[in-house]
Coordinates of C-alpha atoms in Angstrom, one line a residue:
Chain A
M192 CA 97.7 90.5 72.8
K193 CA 98.7 91.7 76.2
K194 CA 95.8 92.5 78.5
Q195 CA 95.4 96.3 78.9
T196 CA 96.3 97.3 82.5
T197 CA 93.4 99.1 84.2
L198 CA 93.7 101.7 86.9
G199 CA 92.3 99.2 89.5
D200 CA 95.1 96.7 88.6
Q201 CA 97.7 99.4 88.9
L202 CA 96.5 100.6 92.3
R203 CA 96.4 97.1 93.7
Q204 CA 99.9 96.3 92.3
R205 CA 101.2 99.4 94.2
G206 CA 99.7 98.1 97.4
I207 CA 97.0 100.8 97.6
S208 CA 94.2 99.7 99.9
R209 CA 90.5 99.6 99.0
R210 CA 89.9 102.4 101.5
T211 CA 92.4 104.6 99.8
F212 CA 90.8 103.8 96.5
L213 CA 87.4 104.8 97.8
K214 CA 88.9 108.1 99.1
L215 CA 90.4 108.8 95.7
C216 CA 87.0 108.1 94.1
A217 CA 85.4 110.6 96.4
I218 CA 88.0 113.2 95.5
T219 CA 87.7 112.4 91.8
T220 CA 83.9 112.7 92.0
S221 CA 84.2 116.1 93.7
A222 CA 86.8 117.2 91.1
M223 CA 84.5 116.2 88.3
A224 CA 81.7 118.3 89.9
L225 CA 79.5 115.3 90.1
P226 CA 77.1 114.8 93.0
P227 CA 78.4 112.5 95.9
T228 CA 75.7 110.0 95.0
M229 CA 77.8 109.2 91.9
I230 CA 80.8 108.0 94.0
P231 CA 79.9 104.3 93.7
R232 CA 79.5 104.6 89.9
V233 CA 82.9 106.4 89.7
A234 CA 84.5 103.6 91.7
R235 CA 83.1 100.9 89.4
A236 CA 84.2 102.8 86.3
L237 CA 87.7 103.7 87.6
E238 CA 88.4 100.1 88.5
K239 CA 88.0 99.1 84.9
A240 CA 89.5 102.3 83.4
P241 CA 92.2 101.6 80.8
R242 CA 95.3 103.8 80.7
P243 CA 94.8 106.1 77.7
S244 CA 97.6 107.7 75.7
V245 CA 97.6 111.4 75.7
I246 CA 99.3 113.8 73.3
Y247 CA 99.5 117.4 74.4
L248 CA 100.2 120.0 71.7
S249 CA 101.1 123.6 72.5
F250 CA 100.5 126.2 69.8
Q251 CA 100.1 130.0 69.9
E252 CA 99.9 130.4 73.7
C253 CA 101.7 131.7 76.7
T254 CA 102.1 128.4 78.6
G255 CA 99.8 129.8 81.3
C256 CA 97.4 126.8 80.8
L257 CA 100.2 124.3 81.4
E258 CA 101.3 126.3 84.4
S259 CA 97.8 126.1 85.7
L260 CA 97.5 122.4 85.0
T261 CA 100.8 121.5 86.7
R262 CA 99.7 123.5 89.7
S263 CA 96.5 121.5 90.1
H264 CA 97.0 121.4 93.9
A265 CA 98.0 117.8 93.7
P266 CA 95.1 116.1 95.3
T267 CA 96.7 112.7 95.1
L268 CA 94.0 112.2 92.5
E269 CA 95.9 114.2 89.9
N270 CA 99.1 112.3 90.7
L271 CA 97.3 109.2 90.1
I272 CA 95.6 110.4 87.0
F273 CA 99.0 111.4 85.7
N274 CA 100.5 108.1 86.7
S275 CA 97.4 106.5 85.1
I276 CA 97.5 108.2 81.7
S277 CA 100.4 107.9 79.4
L278 CA 101.5 111.5 78.6
D279 CA 103.4 110.6 75.4
Y280 CA 104.1 114.0 74.1
Q281 CA 104.2 117.4 75.8
D282 CA 107.1 119.5 74.4
T283 CA 107.5 121.6 77.6
L284 CA 107.5 118.8 80.1
Q285 CA 109.0 115.9 78.2
A286 CA 112.7 115.0 78.7
A287 CA 113.2 114.2 75.0
S288 CA 113.8 117.0 72.6
G289 CA 114.3 117.5 68.9
T290 CA 113.8 114.5 66.6
A291 CA 113.5 112.1 69.6
A292 CA 110.5 114.1 70.9
E293 CA 108.8 114.0 67.5
A294 CA 109.6 110.3 67.2
A295 CA 107.9 109.7 70.6
R296 CA 104.8 111.5 69.3
E297 CA 104.8 109.4 66.0
T298 CA 105.2 106.2 67.9
A299 CA 102.3 106.9 70.3
M300 CA 100.2 108.0 67.3
K301 CA 100.9 104.7 65.4
Q302 CA 100.4 102.5 68.5
F303 CA 97.2 104.1 69.7
Y304 CA 95.8 105.3 66.4
G305 CA 92.1 106.2 66.8
K306 CA 92.3 105.9 70.6
Y307 CA 94.5 108.5 72.0
L308 CA 93.3 111.7 73.6
L309 CA 94.6 115.0 72.0
I310 CA 95.0 118.0 74.2
V311 CA 95.6 121.3 72.4
D312 CA 96.5 124.5 74.1
G313 CA 96.8 127.8 72.2
S314 CA 95.2 129.1 69.1
I315 CA 96.3 128.2 65.6
P316 CA 97.6 131.0 63.3
T317 CA 96.4 130.5 59.7
K318 CA 97.5 133.8 58.0
D319 CA 100.3 133.5 55.4
N320 CA 100.0 129.7 55.4
G321 CA 100.4 129.5 59.1
V322 CA 104.1 130.6 59.3
Y323 CA 103.6 132.6 62.5
S324 CA 103.9 129.5 64.7
T325 CA 105.9 126.5 63.8
S326 CA 107.4 123.5 65.6
A327 CA 109.9 121.0 64.3
G328 CA 109.7 122.9 61.0
R329 CA 106.0 122.4 60.6
T330 CA 103.2 124.8 60.9
N331 CA 100.7 124.4 63.8
V332 CA 97.9 123.9 61.2
D333 CA 99.7 120.9 59.7
T334 CA 100.6 119.4 63.0
L335 CA 97.1 119.8 64.4
K336 CA 95.4 118.2 61.3
E337 CA 97.8 115.3 61.3
V338 CA 97.6 114.5 65.0
A339 CA 93.8 115.1 65.3
A340 CA 93.1 112.6 62.5
G341 CA 94.0 109.7 64.8
A342 CA 92.6 111.1 68.0
A343 CA 89.5 109.7 69.7
A344 CA 88.7 113.2 71.0
V345 CA 90.2 116.6 71.3
V346 CA 90.4 118.7 74.5
A347 CA 90.9 122.3 73.7
V348 CA 92.5 123.7 76.9
G349 CA 92.3 127.4 77.5
T350 CA 90.4 130.2 75.8
C351 CA 92.9 130.4 73.0
A352 CA 92.3 126.8 71.9
S353 CA 88.6 127.0 72.6
F354 CA 87.6 130.4 71.2
G355 CA 90.8 132.0 69.8
G356 CA 91.6 134.0 73.0
I357 CA 94.1 136.8 73.1
P358 CA 95.8 136.0 69.7
Y359 CA 92.3 136.1 68.2
A360 CA 91.6 139.6 69.7
N361 CA 91.3 142.5 67.3
P362 CA 93.2 143.0 65.1
N363 CA 94.3 139.4 65.1
P364 CA 97.6 139.9 63.2
T365 CA 98.3 136.1 62.8
G366 CA 94.8 135.1 61.6
A367 CA 94.5 133.0 64.7
V368 CA 91.6 130.5 65.0
P369 CA 90.3 128.1 67.6
V370 CA 90.6 124.3 67.2
S371 CA 86.9 124.0 66.3
D372 CA 87.5 126.2 63.2
L373 CA 89.9 123.6 61.8
I374 CA 88.8 120.2 63.2
K375 CA 85.3 119.3 62.2
D376 CA 85.1 115.5 62.4
K377 CA 86.2 114.8 66.0
P378 CA 84.4 115.5 69.3
I379 CA 85.9 118.6 70.8
I380 CA 85.7 119.6 74.5
N381 CA 86.4 123.2 75.1
V382 CA 87.9 123.8 78.6
S383 CA 88.0 127.6 78.4
G384 CA 89.5 130.1 80.9
C385 CA 92.6 132.2 80.8
P386 CA 93.9 130.0 82.2
P387 CA 91.3 127.3 83.1
I388 CA 91.0 126.3 86.7
P389 CA 93.5 123.5 87.3
V390 CA 91.0 121.1 88.9
V391 CA 88.6 121.7 85.9
I392 CA 91.3 120.6 83.5
T393 CA 92.1 117.5 85.5
G394 CA 88.4 116.9 86.2
V395 CA 87.7 116.7 82.5
L396 CA 90.6 114.3 81.9
A397 CA 89.4 112.3 84.9
H398 CA 85.9 112.1 83.4
Y399 CA 87.3 110.8 80.1
L400 CA 89.5 108.3 82.0
T401 CA 86.7 107.2 84.2
F402 CA 83.8 106.8 81.8
G403 CA 85.7 106.6 78.5
E404 CA 83.5 109.2 77.0
I405 CA 83.3 113.0 76.8
P406 CA 81.2 114.7 79.5
A407 CA 77.9 116.5 78.7
L408 CA 78.7 119.8 77.0
D409 CA 77.1 123.2 76.9
R410 CA 76.2 125.2 73.7
L411 CA 79.8 126.4 73.4
G412 CA 81.2 122.9 73.8
R413 CA 82.3 123.3 77.4
P414 CA 81.7 120.6 80.1
A415 CA 78.3 121.5 81.6
A416 CA 79.4 120.3 85.0
F417 CA 81.8 123.2 85.3
Y418 CA 80.4 125.8 82.9
G419 CA 76.7 125.2 83.5
E420 CA 76.1 128.1 85.8
S421 CA 77.2 131.7 85.6
I422 CA 79.7 133.2 88.1
H423 CA 77.0 135.6 89.1
D424 CA 74.5 132.8 90.0
R425 CA 77.1 131.1 92.2
C426 CA 78.8 134.2 93.6
Y427 CA 78.9 134.6 97.3
R428 CA 78.4 138.4 96.8
R429 CA 75.1 137.7 95.0
P430 CA 73.0 138.8 98.0
F431 CA 74.5 142.3 97.8
Y432 CA 73.5 142.5 94.1
D433 CA 70.0 141.5 95.1
Q434 CA 70.0 144.1 97.8
G435 CA 71.3 146.8 95.4
K436 CA 74.5 147.2 97.3
F437 CA 77.4 148.0 94.9
A438 CA 81.0 149.1 95.2
K439 CA 81.4 152.3 93.2
S440 CA 85.1 152.4 93.2
F441 CA 88.0 150.2 94.4
D442 CA 88.5 152.1 97.6
D443 CA 85.1 153.1 98.8
D444 CA 83.1 151.6 101.7
G445 CA 81.2 149.3 99.4
A446 CA 84.5 147.8 98.2
R447 CA 85.8 147.4 101.7
N448 CA 82.6 145.7 102.8
G449 CA 82.7 143.3 100.0
W450 CA 79.6 144.5 98.1
C451 CA 78.8 143.5 94.5
L452 CA 81.4 144.6 91.9
F453 CA 78.8 144.8 89.0
E454 CA 79.3 148.5 88.6
L455 CA 83.1 148.1 88.5
G456 CA 82.7 146.0 85.3
C457 CA 82.2 142.5 86.7
K458 CA 81.4 140.1 83.9
G459 CA 80.0 137.5 86.3
P460 CA 76.5 137.6 85.0
T461 CA 77.6 136.6 81.4
T462 CA 80.5 134.4 82.4
H463 CA 80.2 130.6 82.8
N464 CA 82.9 129.0 84.9
A465 CA 83.5 127.2 88.2
C466 CA 85.6 130.0 89.9
A467 CA 82.9 130.9 92.4
T468 CA 82.8 127.4 93.9
T469 CA 86.0 125.6 93.0
K470 CA 88.1 128.8 93.4
W471 CA 91.8 129.0 92.9
N472 CA 95.1 128.0 94.7
G473 CA 93.5 125.0 96.3
G474 CA 90.3 126.7 97.2
V475 CA 91.8 129.8 98.7
S476 CA 90.0 132.5 96.8
F477 CA 88.9 133.7 93.3
P478 CA 89.1 137.2 91.7
I479 CA 85.8 138.5 93.1
E480 CA 86.7 137.3 96.6
S481 CA 90.0 139.2 96.2
G482 CA 88.0 142.3 95.3
H483 CA 88.4 142.4 91.5
P484 CA 85.6 142.1 89.0
C485 CA 85.4 139.0 86.9
L486 CA 87.0 139.6 83.4
G487 CA 84.9 137.0 81.7
C488 CA 88.0 135.1 80.6
S489 CA 86.2 131.8 79.8
E490 CA 83.9 133.4 77.3
P491 CA 84.5 134.0 73.6
N492 CA 85.9 137.4 72.7
F493 CA 86.4 138.4 76.3
W494 CA 89.3 140.6 75.3
D495 CA 87.2 142.6 72.9
G496 CA 84.2 142.7 75.1
G497 CA 84.1 146.5 75.6
G498 CA 86.5 147.1 78.6
F499 CA 87.2 145.2 81.8
Y500 CA 86.0 148.1 84.0
R501 CA 82.9 149.1 82.2
A502 CA 79.7 147.8 83.7
L503 CA 77.8 145.3 81.6
S504 CA 74.8 147.6 81.6
Q505 CA 76.9 150.3 79.9
T506 CA 78.8 148.1 77.5
T507 CA 77.9 148.7 73.9
A508 CA 78.7 145.1 73.0
P509 CA 78.0 142.8 75.9
V510 CA 80.0 139.7 76.2
G511 CA 76.8 137.6 76.2
M512 CA 76.1 138.8 72.7
W513 CA 79.5 137.4 71.5
A514 CA 78.7 134.1 73.2
G515 CA 75.4 134.0 71.3
A516 CA 77.0 134.7 68.0
A517 CA 79.6 131.9 68.5
A518 CA 76.9 129.4 69.5
V519 CA 74.9 130.1 66.3
A520 CA 78.1 129.7 64.3
G521 CA 78.8 126.5 66.1
A522 CA 75.4 125.1 65.2
A523 CA 75.7 126.0 61.5
G524 CA 79.3 124.8 61.4
G525 CA 81.6 124.8 58.3
A526 CA 81.3 127.8 56.1
A527 CA 79.1 129.6 58.5
M528 CA 81.8 129.5 61.1
G529 CA 84.1 131.5 58.8
A530 CA 81.4 134.0 58.0
A531 CA 80.5 134.5 61.7
G532 CA 84.2 134.8 62.5
R533 CA 84.5 137.6 59.9
R534 CA 81.4 139.3 61.2
K535 CA 82.7 139.0 64.8
R536 CA 86.0 140.4 63.8
A537 CA 84.4 143.3 61.9
A538 CA 82.1 144.0 64.9
A539 CA 85.1 143.8 67.3
K540 CA 86.9 146.3 65.1
R541 CA 84.0 148.7 65.2
E542 CA 83.8 148.4 69.0
H543 CA 87.5 148.8 69.5
H544 CA 88.2 152.0 71.5
V545 CA 91.6 153.6 71.5
V546 CA 92.1 155.1 75.0
T547 CA 94.7 157.8 75.3
A548 CA 96.7 158.7 78.4
E549 CA 94.8 162.0 78.6
E550 CA 91.4 160.2 78.6
L551 CA 92.6 158.0 81.4
K552 CA 93.7 161.0 83.5
K553 CA 90.4 162.7 82.9
K554 CA 88.5 159.5 83.9
G555 CA 90.6 159.3 87.0
K556 CA 89.6 162.8 88.0
E557 CA 86.0 162.1 87.3
G558 CA 86.2 159.0 89.6
Q559 CA 87.6 161.1 92.4
S560 CA 85.0 163.8 92.3
Chain B
M77 CA 108.5 130.7 102.6
S78 CA 105.5 132.1 104.4
S79 CA 102.3 130.4 103.9
L80 CA 99.0 131.9 102.8
D81 CA 97.7 131.5 106.3
D82 CA 100.3 134.1 107.5
I83 CA 98.6 136.9 105.6
S84 CA 96.2 138.5 107.9
V85 CA 92.8 138.9 106.4
T86 CA 90.1 141.1 108.0
T87 CA 86.6 140.2 107.1
V88 CA 84.2 143.1 107.4
D89 CA 80.7 141.9 108.3
P90 CA 78.2 144.2 106.6
D91 CA 76.6 146.2 109.5
D92 CA 73.0 145.6 108.8
D93 CA 70.9 142.5 108.4
A94 CA 73.7 139.9 108.8
S95 CA 71.1 137.2 108.9
V96 CA 70.5 137.5 105.2
L97 CA 74.1 136.4 104.6
R98 CA 73.8 133.3 106.6
E99 CA 71.1 132.0 104.3
N100 CA 73.7 129.7 102.8
V101 CA 74.2 128.0 106.1
R102 CA 70.4 127.8 106.7
A103 CA 69.9 126.2 103.3
I104 CA 72.5 123.5 103.9
L105 CA 71.1 122.8 107.4
H106 CA 67.6 122.3 105.8
E107 CA 69.1 119.9 103.3
I108 CA 70.8 117.9 106.0
E109 CA 67.5 117.9 108.0
G110 CA 65.8 116.3 105.0
M111 CA 68.5 113.7 104.5
L112 CA 68.5 112.7 108.1
D113 CA 64.8 112.3 108.1
T114 CA 65.1 110.1 104.9
L115 CA 67.8 108.0 106.6
L116 CA 65.6 107.2 109.5
V117 CA 62.5 106.5 107.4
T118 CA 64.0 104.6 104.4
G119 CA 67.6 103.9 105.4
E120 CA 68.8 105.8 102.3
T121 CA 72.0 107.7 102.9
G122 CA 72.9 111.2 101.7
A123 CA 75.9 113.4 101.1
I124 CA 76.8 117.0 100.3
D125 CA 79.9 118.1 98.6
I126 CA 81.0 121.2 100.6
R127 CA 83.3 122.4 97.8
S128 CA 80.4 122.6 95.4
L129 CA 78.6 125.3 97.4
P130 CA 79.1 129.0 97.2
M131 CA 80.4 130.1 100.6
L132 CA 80.5 133.6 102.0
P133 CA 83.5 134.3 104.1
G134 CA 82.4 133.1 107.6
D135 CA 79.8 130.6 106.2
Y136 CA 82.1 127.6 106.6
D137 CA 82.9 128.4 110.2
A138 CA 79.2 129.1 110.9
L139 CA 78.3 125.7 109.4
E140 CA 80.9 123.9 111.6
L141 CA 79.6 125.8 114.6
A142 CA 76.0 125.0 113.8
L143 CA 76.7 121.3 113.5
G144 CA 79.1 121.0 116.5
N145 CA 81.3 118.2 117.6
G146 CA 79.9 114.7 118.3
E147 CA 81.1 111.6 120.1
V148 CA 83.2 109.9 117.4
S149 CA 86.2 111.0 115.5
A150 CA 88.6 108.9 113.4
E151 CA 91.6 109.5 111.2
F152 CA 92.5 107.3 108.3
D153 CA 95.8 107.4 106.5
G154 CA 96.4 105.2 103.6
G155 CA 99.6 106.9 102.5
N156 CA 98.1 109.6 100.3
G157 CA 97.4 112.2 103.0
P158 CA 95.0 111.7 105.9
S159 CA 91.2 111.8 106.0
V160 CA 89.4 112.9 109.1
V161 CA 86.0 111.5 109.8
S162 CA 84.0 113.0 112.6
E163 CA 80.4 112.7 113.7
T164 CA 78.9 116.1 114.4
A165 CA 76.7 116.8 117.4
V166 CA 73.8 115.6 115.3
P167 CA 74.1 111.8 115.3
G168 CA 74.1 110.4 111.8
V169 CA 75.6 113.6 110.4
W170 CA 79.3 113.2 109.7
W171 CA 81.9 115.6 108.5
V172 CA 84.5 114.0 106.2
T173 CA 87.6 115.9 105.2
H174 CA 90.1 114.3 102.7
Y175 CA 93.6 115.9 102.8
N176 CA 96.3 115.4 100.1
D177 CA 100.0 114.8 100.6
D178 CA 100.6 118.6 101.1
D179 CA 98.0 118.8 103.9
E180 CA 95.6 120.7 101.6
I181 CA 91.9 119.8 101.6
A182 CA 91.3 117.7 98.4
A183 CA 87.6 117.1 99.0
E184 CA 85.2 117.6 101.8
F185 CA 81.7 116.1 102.4
I186 CA 78.9 116.1 104.9
E187 CA 77.7 112.5 105.0
V188 CA 74.3 111.6 106.4
T189 CA 74.7 107.9 107.2
R190 CA 75.0 105.5 110.2
I191 CA 78.7 105.0 109.4
P192 CA 80.8 106.5 106.6
E193 CA 82.0 103.8 104.2
L194 CA 85.6 104.9 104.6
L195 CA 85.5 103.5 108.2
L196 CA 84.1 100.1 107.2
S197 CA 86.6 97.3 106.5
Q198 CA 86.6 96.4 102.8
D199 CA 86.3 92.9 101.5
E200 CA 89.4 93.2 99.3
D201 CA 91.5 94.4 102.2
M202 CA 90.2 91.7 104.5
R203 CA 91.0 89.0 101.9
D204 CA 94.6 90.4 101.7
G205 CA 94.9 90.5 105.4
L206 CA 93.6 87.0 105.7
D207 CA 96.3 85.8 103.3
V208 CA 99.0 87.5 105.4
L209 CA 97.6 86.1 108.6
R210 CA 97.6 82.5 107.1
T211 CA 101.1 82.8 105.8
R212 CA 102.3 83.9 109.3
L213 CA 100.5 81.0 110.9
R214 CA 102.1 78.5 108.4
N215 CA 105.6 80.0 109.0
A216 CA 105.0 79.8 112.8
L217 CA 104.2 76.1 112.5
R218 CA 107.5 75.4 110.8
H219 CA 109.5 76.8 113.7

């Protein structure tokens, strides 16, 4: 059998010096949110890393996650990672189409059965036998089950794949469910966010490539390195919160001075993600730095959480409560998941407020007075 | 296309008690102090990933200012974007910035060490260089 090419071999073949390799390891370590003391370990692991096959399936989604991933501000790391993994199927990016594309997927599945990494983006509609999203004449449910069966692990990219996301929001017309509702016998890494931070997606792939195992996960199946702390705890505006300095509207002095956005509905305290440190657009900014409260997009049921501009302290159903419900369901697994899903849906329905144009006008006037 | 740098951004410093807001910088400086002390006593090196820290607008500049510029600065370019390695005004404390192909910062560290590893010649590269040198000498002999 032909010896598997490792990343180290590939780099040396391309004439990349050891120094450049060390630099890439430093960037990779930073992207994986590991401490710099881990750089030598990352170097040792990356040298021996095999080139895994990756199959990327897109289901009920808006392609925002893929947009985010491809805009991972190309630290040469990502270029290398993508030169170093074999992306064997991605229906938006691949050149092949139709039967040729499906054939590529089947070939990769056969060749690397039990070893390939499956990336899923989007929720899976289950209502009416899953007819609301099909590809190549097959429902997403069928495709997911077939491809997941031979995968080493599944990465659920985005809040739709992780927790159901927007399609799952009340009233969930397609009966959308997250990957974890359908796949019970494979390790699943939830990389939530709407979309997830580009470097977080590649960081998780880099972790798998580097160590050949899935990273430590939090109670919602998300990599602890990126989702371990709340936005609030890492927010540069936190000192204002501690001092009791809050923006009361989007155009008052508090907003202009960059005070805490808690009273404008910021979900930072109940949201776990890396936005506050990793930031967006290559580290330029993140929503709070741009003056907008956090929406909580990386948490379950963020869309039904009681209103983006309602302060957490006023919310009848705080986002954190949803997260707790999902965690309990996750622990119980199987049938409990379905029951919790129904409970959550019923609760979301109760909490759903219809806002009329008149009410908005009235609220606007109240805000001005 | 205009770049993000062209958008003028005004940072309003809150009028009172600005020192509270520089706590981030003070915390980092304390960490560096501890690392430098350890380096002198035990020889153990240390590093801080700047990107992993929550930074208030202005913190980054304040940190740069606090550490200052030292005697040594070097640039490395292995073909994947340059890296700039500079010793700060505090000997043993280095500021290492890795850029990517598009001149964006891909990673940034403060390293507390006698010399950052990136500046050391690596065995693999030296071996390759030795091969090239020997080949050249052999070819020179033939002429």
